[in-house]
Tab-separated table of C-alpha atoms in Angstrom:
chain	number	residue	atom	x	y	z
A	1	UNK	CA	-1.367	0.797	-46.468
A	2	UNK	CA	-4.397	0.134	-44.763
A	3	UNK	CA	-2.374	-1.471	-41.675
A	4	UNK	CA	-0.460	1.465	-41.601
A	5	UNK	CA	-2.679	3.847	-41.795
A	6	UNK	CA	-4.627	1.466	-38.944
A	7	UNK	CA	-1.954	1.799	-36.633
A	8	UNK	CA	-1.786	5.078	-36.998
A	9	UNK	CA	-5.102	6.068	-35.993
A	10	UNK	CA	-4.499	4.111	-33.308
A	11	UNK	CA	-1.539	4.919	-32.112
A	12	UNK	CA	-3.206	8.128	-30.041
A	13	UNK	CA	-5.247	6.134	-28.343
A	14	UNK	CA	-2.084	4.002	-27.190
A	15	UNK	CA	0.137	6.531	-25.896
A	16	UNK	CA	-2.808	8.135	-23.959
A	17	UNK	CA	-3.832	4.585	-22.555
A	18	UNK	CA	-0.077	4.377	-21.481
A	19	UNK	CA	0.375	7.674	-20.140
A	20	UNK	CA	-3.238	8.003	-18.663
A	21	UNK	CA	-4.803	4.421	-18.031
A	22	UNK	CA	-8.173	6.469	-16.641
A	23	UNK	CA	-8.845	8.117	-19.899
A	24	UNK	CA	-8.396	5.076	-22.261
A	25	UNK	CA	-12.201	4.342	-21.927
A	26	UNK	CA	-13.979	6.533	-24.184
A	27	UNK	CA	-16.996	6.085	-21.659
A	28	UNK	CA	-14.779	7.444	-19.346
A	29	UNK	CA	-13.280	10.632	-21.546
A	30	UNK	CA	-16.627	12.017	-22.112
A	31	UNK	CA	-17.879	11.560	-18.496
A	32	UNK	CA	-14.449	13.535	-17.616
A	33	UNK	CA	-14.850	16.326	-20.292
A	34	UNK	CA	-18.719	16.943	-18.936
A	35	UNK	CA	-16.802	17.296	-15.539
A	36	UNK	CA	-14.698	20.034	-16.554
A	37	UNK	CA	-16.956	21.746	-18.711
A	38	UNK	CA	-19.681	21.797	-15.949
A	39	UNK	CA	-16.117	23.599	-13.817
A	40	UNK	CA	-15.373	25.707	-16.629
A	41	UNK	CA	-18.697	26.793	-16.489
A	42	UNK	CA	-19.089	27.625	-12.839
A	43	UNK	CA	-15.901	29.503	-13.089
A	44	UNK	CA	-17.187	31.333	-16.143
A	45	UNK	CA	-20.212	32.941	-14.610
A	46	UNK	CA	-18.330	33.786	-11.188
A	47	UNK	CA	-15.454	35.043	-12.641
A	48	UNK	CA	-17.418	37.481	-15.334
A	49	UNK	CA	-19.110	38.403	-12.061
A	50	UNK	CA	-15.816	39.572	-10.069
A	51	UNK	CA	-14.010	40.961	-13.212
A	52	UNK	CA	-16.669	43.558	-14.714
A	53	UNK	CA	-18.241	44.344	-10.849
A	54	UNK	CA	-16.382	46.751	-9.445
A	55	UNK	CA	-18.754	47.391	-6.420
A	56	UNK	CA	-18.874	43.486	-5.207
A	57	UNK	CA	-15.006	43.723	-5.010
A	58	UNK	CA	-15.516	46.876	-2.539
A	59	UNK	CA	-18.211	45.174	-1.090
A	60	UNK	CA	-15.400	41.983	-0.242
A	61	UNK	CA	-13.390	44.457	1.341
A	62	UNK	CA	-16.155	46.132	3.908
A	63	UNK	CA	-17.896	42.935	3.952
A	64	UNK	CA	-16.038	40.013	3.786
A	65	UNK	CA	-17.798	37.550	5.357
A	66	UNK	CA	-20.772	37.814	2.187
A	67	UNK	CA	-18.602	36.854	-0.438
A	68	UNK	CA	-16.838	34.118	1.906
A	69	UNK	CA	-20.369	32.726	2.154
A	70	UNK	CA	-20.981	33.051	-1.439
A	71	UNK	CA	-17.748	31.322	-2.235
A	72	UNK	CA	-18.158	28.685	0.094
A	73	UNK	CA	-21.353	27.397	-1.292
A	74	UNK	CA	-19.909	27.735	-4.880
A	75	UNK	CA	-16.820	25.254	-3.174
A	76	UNK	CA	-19.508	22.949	-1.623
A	77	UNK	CA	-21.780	22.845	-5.252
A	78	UNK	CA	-18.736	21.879	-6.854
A	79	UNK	CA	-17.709	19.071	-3.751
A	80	UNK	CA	-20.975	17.892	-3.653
A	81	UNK	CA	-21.178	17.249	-7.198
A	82	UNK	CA	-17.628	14.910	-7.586
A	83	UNK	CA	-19.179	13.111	-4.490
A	84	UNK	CA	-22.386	12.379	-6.336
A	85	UNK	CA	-20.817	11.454	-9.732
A	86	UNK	CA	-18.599	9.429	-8.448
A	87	UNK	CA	-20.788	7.154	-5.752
A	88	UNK	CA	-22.304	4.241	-6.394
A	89	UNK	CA	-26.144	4.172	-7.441
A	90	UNK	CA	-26.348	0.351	-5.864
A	91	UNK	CA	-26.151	-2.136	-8.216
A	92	UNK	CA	-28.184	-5.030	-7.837
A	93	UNK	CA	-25.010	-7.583	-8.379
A	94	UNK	CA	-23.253	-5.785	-5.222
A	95	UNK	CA	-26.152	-7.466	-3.553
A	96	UNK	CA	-26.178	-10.321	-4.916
A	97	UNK	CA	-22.186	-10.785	-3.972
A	98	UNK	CA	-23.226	-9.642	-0.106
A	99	UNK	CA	-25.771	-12.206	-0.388
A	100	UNK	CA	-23.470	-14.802	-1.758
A	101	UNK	CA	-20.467	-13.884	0.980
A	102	UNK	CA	-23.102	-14.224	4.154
A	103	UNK	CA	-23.814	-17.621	2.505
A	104	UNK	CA	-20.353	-18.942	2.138
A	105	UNK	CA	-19.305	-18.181	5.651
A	106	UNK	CA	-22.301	-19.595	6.880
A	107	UNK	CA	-21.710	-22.618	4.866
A	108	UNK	CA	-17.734	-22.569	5.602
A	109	UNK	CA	-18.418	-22.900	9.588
A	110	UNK	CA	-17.768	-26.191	11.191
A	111	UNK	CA	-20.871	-29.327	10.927
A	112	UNK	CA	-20.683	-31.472	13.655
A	113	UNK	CA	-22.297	-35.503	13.154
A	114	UNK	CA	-25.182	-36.859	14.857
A	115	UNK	CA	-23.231	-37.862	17.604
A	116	UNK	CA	-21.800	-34.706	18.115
A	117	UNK	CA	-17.750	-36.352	17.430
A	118	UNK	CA	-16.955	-35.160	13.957
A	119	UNK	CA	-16.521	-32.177	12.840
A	120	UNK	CA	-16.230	-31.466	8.955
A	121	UNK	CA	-14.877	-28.295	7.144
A	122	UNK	CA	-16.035	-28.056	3.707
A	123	UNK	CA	-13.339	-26.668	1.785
A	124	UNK	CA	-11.577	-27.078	-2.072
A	125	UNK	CA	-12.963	-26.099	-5.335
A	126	UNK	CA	-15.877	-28.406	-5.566
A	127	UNK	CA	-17.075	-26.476	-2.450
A	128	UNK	CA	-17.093	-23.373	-3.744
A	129	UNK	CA	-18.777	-25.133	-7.215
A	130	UNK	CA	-21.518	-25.932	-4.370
A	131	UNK	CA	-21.475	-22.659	-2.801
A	132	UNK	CA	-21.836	-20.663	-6.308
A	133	UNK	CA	-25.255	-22.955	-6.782
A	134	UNK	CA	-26.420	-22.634	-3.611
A	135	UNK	CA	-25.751	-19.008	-3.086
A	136	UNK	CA	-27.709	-18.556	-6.934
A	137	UNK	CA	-30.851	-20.706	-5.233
A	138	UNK	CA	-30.973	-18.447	-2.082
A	139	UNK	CA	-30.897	-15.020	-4.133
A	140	UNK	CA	-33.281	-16.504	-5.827
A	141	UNK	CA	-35.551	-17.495	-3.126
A	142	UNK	CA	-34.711	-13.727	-1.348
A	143	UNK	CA	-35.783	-11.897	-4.567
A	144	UNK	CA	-39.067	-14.126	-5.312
A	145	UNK	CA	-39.924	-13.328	-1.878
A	146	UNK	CA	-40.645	-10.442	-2.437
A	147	UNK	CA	-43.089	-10.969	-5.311
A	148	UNK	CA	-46.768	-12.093	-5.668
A	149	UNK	CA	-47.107	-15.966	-5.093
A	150	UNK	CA	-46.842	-17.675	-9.142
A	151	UNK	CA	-44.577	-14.858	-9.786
A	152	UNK	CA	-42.406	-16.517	-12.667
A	153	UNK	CA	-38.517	-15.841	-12.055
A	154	UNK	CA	-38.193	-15.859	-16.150
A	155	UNK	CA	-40.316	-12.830	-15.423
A	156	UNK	CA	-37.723	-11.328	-13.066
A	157	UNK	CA	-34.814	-12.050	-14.947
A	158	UNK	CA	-32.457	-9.745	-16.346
A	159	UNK	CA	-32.176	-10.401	-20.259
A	160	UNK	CA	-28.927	-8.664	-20.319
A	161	UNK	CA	-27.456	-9.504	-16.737
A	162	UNK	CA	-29.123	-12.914	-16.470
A	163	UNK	CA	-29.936	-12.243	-12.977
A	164	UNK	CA	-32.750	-11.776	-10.800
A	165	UNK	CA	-33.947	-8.487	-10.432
A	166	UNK	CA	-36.058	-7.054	-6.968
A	167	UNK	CA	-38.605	-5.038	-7.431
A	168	UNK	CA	-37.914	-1.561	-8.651
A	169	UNK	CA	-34.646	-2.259	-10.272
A	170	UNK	CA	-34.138	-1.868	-13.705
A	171	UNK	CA	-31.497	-2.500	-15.912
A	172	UNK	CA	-29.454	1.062	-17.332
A	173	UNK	CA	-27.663	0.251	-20.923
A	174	UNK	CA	-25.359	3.063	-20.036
A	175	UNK	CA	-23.716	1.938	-17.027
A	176	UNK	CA	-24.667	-2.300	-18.220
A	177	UNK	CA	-26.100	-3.085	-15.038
A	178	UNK	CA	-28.396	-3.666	-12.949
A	179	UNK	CA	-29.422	-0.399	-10.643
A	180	UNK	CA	-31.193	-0.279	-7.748
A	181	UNK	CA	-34.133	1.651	-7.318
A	182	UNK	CA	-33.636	2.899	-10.765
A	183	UNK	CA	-34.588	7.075	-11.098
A	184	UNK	CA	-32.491	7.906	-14.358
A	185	UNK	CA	-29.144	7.858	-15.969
A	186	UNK	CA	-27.550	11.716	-15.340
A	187	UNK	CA	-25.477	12.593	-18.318
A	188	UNK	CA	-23.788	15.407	-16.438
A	189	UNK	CA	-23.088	12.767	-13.531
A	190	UNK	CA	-21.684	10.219	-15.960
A	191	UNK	CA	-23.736	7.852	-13.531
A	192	UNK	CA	-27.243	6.567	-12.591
A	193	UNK	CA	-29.194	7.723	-9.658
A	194	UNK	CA	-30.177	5.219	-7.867
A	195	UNK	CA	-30.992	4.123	-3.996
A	196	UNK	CA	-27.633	4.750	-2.819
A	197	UNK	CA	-26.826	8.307	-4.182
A	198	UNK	CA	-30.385	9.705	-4.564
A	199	UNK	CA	-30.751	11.750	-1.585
A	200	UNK	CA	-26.748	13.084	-2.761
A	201	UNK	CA	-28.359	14.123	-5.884
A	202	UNK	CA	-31.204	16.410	-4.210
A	203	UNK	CA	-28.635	18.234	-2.017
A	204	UNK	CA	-26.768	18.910	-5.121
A	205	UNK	CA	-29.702	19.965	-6.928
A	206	UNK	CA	-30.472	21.932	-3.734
A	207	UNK	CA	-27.317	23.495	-3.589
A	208	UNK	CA	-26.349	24.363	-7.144
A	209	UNK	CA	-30.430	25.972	-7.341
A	210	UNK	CA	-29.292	27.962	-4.341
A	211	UNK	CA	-26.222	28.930	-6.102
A	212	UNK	CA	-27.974	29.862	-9.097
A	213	UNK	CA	-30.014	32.117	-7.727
A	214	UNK	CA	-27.620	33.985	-5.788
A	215	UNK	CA	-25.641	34.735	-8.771
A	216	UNK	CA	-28.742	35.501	-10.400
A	217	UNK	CA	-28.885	38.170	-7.597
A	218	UNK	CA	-25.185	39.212	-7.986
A	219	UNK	CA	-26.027	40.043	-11.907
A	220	UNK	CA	-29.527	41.687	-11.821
A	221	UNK	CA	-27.591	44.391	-8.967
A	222	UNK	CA	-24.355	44.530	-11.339
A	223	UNK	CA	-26.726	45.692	-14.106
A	224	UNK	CA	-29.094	47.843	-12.251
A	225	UNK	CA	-26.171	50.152	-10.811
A	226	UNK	CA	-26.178	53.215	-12.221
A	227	UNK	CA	-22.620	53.365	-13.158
A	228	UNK	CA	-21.160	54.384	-16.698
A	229	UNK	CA	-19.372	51.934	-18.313
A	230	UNK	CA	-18.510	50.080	-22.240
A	231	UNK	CA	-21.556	48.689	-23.559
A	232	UNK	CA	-19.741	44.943	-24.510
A	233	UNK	CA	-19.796	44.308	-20.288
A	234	UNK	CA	-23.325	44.980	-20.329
A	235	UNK	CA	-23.861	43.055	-22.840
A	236	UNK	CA	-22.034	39.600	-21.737
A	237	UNK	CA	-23.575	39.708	-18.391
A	238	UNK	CA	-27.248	40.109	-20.289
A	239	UNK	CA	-26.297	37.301	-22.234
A	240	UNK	CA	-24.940	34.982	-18.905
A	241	UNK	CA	-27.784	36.885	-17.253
A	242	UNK	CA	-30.875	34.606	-19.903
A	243	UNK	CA	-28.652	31.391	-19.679
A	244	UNK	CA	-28.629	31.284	-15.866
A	245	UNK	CA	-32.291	32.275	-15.588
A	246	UNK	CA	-33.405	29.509	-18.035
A	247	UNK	CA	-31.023	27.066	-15.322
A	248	UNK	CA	-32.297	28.765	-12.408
A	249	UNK	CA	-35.931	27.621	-13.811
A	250	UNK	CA	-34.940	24.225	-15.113
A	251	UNK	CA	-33.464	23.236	-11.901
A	252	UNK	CA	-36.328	24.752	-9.822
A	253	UNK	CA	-38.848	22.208	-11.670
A	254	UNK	CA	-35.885	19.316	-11.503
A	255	UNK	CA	-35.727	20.366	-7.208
A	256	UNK	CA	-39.778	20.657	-6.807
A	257	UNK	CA	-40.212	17.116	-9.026
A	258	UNK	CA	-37.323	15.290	-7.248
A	259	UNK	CA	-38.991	16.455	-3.732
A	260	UNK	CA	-42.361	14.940	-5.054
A	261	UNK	CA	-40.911	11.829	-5.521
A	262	UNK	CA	-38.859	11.748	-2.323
A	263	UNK	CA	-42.331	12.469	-0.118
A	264	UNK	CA	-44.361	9.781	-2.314
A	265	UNK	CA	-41.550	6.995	-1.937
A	266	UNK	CA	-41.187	6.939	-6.059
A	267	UNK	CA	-38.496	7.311	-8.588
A	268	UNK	CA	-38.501	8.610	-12.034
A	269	UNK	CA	-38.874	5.734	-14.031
A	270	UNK	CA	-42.131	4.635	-11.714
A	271	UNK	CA	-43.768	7.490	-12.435
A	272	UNK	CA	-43.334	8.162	-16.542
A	273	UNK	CA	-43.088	4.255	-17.021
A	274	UNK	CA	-46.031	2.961	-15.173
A	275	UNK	CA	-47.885	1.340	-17.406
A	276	UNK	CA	-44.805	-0.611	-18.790
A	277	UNK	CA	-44.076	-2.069	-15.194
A	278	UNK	CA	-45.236	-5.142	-14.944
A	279	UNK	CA	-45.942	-5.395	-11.381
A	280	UNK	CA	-47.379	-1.609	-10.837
A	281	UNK	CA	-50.204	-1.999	-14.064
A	282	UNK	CA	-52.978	-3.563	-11.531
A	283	UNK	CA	-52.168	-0.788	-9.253
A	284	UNK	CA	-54.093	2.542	-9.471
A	285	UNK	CA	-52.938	5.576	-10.492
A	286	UNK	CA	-53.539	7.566	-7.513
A	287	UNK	CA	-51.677	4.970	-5.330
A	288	UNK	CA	-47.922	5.330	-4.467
A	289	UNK	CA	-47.539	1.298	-3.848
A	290	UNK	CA	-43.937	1.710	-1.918
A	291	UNK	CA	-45.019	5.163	0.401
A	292	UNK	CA	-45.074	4.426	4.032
A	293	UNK	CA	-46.065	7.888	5.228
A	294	UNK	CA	-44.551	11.039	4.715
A	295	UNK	CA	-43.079	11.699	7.575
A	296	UNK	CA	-41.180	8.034	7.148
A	297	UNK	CA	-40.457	8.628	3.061
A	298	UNK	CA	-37.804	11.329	4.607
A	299	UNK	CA	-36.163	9.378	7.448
A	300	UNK	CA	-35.806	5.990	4.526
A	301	UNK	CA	-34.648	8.552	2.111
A	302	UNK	CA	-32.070	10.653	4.145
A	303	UNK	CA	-30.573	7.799	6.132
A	304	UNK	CA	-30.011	5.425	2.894
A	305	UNK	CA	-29.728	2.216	3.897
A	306	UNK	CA	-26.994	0.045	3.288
A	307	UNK	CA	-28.425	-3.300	4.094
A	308	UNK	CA	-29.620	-5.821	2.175
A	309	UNK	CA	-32.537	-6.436	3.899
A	310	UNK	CA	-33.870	-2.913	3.153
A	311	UNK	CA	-34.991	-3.697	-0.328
A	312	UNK	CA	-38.692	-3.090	-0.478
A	313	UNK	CA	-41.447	-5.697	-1.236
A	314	UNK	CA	-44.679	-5.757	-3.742
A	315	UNK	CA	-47.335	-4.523	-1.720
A	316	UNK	CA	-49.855	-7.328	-0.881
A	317	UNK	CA	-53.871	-6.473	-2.290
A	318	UNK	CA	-54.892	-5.493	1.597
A	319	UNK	CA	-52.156	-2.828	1.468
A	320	UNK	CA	-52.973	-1.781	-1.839
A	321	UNK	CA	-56.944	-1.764	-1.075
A	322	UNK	CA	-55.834	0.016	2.434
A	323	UNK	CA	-53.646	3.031	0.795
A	324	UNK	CA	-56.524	3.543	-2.142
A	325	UNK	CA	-58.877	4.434	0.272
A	326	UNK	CA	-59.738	7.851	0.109
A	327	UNK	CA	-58.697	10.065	2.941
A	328	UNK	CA	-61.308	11.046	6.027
A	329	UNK	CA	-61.124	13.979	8.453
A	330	UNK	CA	-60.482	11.298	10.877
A	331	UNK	CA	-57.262	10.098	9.171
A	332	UNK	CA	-55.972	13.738	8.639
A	333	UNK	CA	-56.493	14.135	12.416
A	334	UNK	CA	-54.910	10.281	13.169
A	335	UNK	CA	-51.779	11.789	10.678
A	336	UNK	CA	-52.289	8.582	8.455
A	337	UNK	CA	-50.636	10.641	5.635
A	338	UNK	CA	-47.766	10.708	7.919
């Protein structure tokens, strides 16, 4: 009875694997039903707006090109948003594997003898057996690098990945690996943010604040019109009205905090987990270890780099000493802040 009854709780999540392979991960389920409710609700406020508002739909016909505007940056919120969600945060294996392929065709190419006659291929598996260790000793020697000197590489190591981590990754549980440049773990983006899609996830903050408030606009002029009509409209757009104020203001703080972090060179997880961070405890408070100037924060953060050999170093005690020291008249003048 109890194998029955087994295989018939199951048998749901069967046919849907069979019909719809994407939706057999329950990870994957919930990340798509956050998806369409975030639609639903996007939809929901617009639509409320165009269906009680008589005047906007007048206003459409003598002015066009203000609700084409308005409807375009609703289209681009929403575009922006599947871009984000579904981009890669850079995960510190993809590295790694870069790191490992630049290896093996370097170690693949043709070794010619002493005497400059023979020329040997190394090919078959015990090759690649040799490859896999060497390519493990070189990541290890790139991320160590870019520690302290006696920096232990137990120290460095993943516990759950069993690889070496560079500085200012950090493992998510959510997404099981390792993330580059780790900010946080968006529930609405069923994905971290990370170095790769960080600057994506301002502009869609940026955007959907800027589409906020417009519709916050839209609203307040619905309900100050002085225009007899039933009470219940008035009293669904008041209601819409207090939720999109209290996401206006949520996503104003979430846009002014991200833009802090972009012009100090930090991420999330720096800044409320200091003190747990092994390698940023010796460093002051007041010190943003990985800024490089403001004016160079914004280039590094709007053209993301794609390279490995953009990962960013521990800064050594002269740089540390150099960017505690307080600021003059002389270095406001010089731009050092820049």
């Amino acid at each position: 009875m109890t194998t029955v009854g087994g295989v018939c709780r199951s048998f749901p999540d069967r046919a849907l694997a069979r019909c719809f392979p994407c939706l057999s991960d329950p990870a994957r389920r919930s990340s798509l039903g956050l998806k369409v409710t975030l639609v639903m609700l996007h939809l929901i406020f617009v639509g409320f707006l165009f269906l009680f508002d008589d005047d906007l739909i007048e206003k459409t016909k003598k002015e066009p090109w203000y609700i084409g505007i308005y409807l375009s940056l609703l289209f681009v919120t929403l575009v922006q948003y599947f871009i984000t969600s579904s981009s890669s945060p850079g995960y510190v294996v993809d590295v790694m594997r870069v790191v490992n392929e630049t290896d093996v065709i370097h170690q693949k190419s043709s070794v010619a003898s002493k005497n400059g006659s023979l020329i040997v291929s190394v090919e078959g598996s015990q090759s690649g057996r040799n490859f896999q260790v060497s390519n493990s000793s070189s990541w290890t020697k790139l991320v160590m690098s870019m520690y302290p000197p006696g920096t232990s590489v137990r120290s460095c190591t993943c516990s759950y990945c069993n690889i070496e981590q560079p500085p200012r990754a950090k493992h998510c549980h959510d997404c099981d690996k390792c993330v580059l440049q780790f900010d946080h773990h968006c529930v609405w983006l069923g994905t971290c943010v990370g170095r790769d899609n960080h600057c994506k996830f301002w502009w869609y903050i940026c955007e959907e604040t800027a589409l906020c408030l417009w519709t916050g606009i839209l609203y307040i002029t619905f309900l100050k019109a002085n225009i007899s009509r039933a009470w219940w409209k008035d009293a669904i757009m008041i209601i819409l009205l207090v939720a999109l104020s209290i996401s206006i203001l949520f996503l104003l703080l979430l846009l002014l905090f991200h833009s802090y972090l972009v012009l100090t060179n930090q991420t999330t997880y720096e800044l409320v987990r200091r003190r747990r961070i092994p390698y940023l405890r010796r460093i002051p408070e007041r010190v943003f270890p990985f800024s490089k100037g403001v004016c160079r924060n914004l280039s590094d953060f709007c053209c993301v780099r794609s390279s490995i050999y953009s990962l960013e170093s521990l800064p050594s005690p002269e740089e540390v000493e150099e960017k505690s020291r307080p600021y003059t008249c002389f270095d406001v003048l010089t731009c050092r802040c820049c």
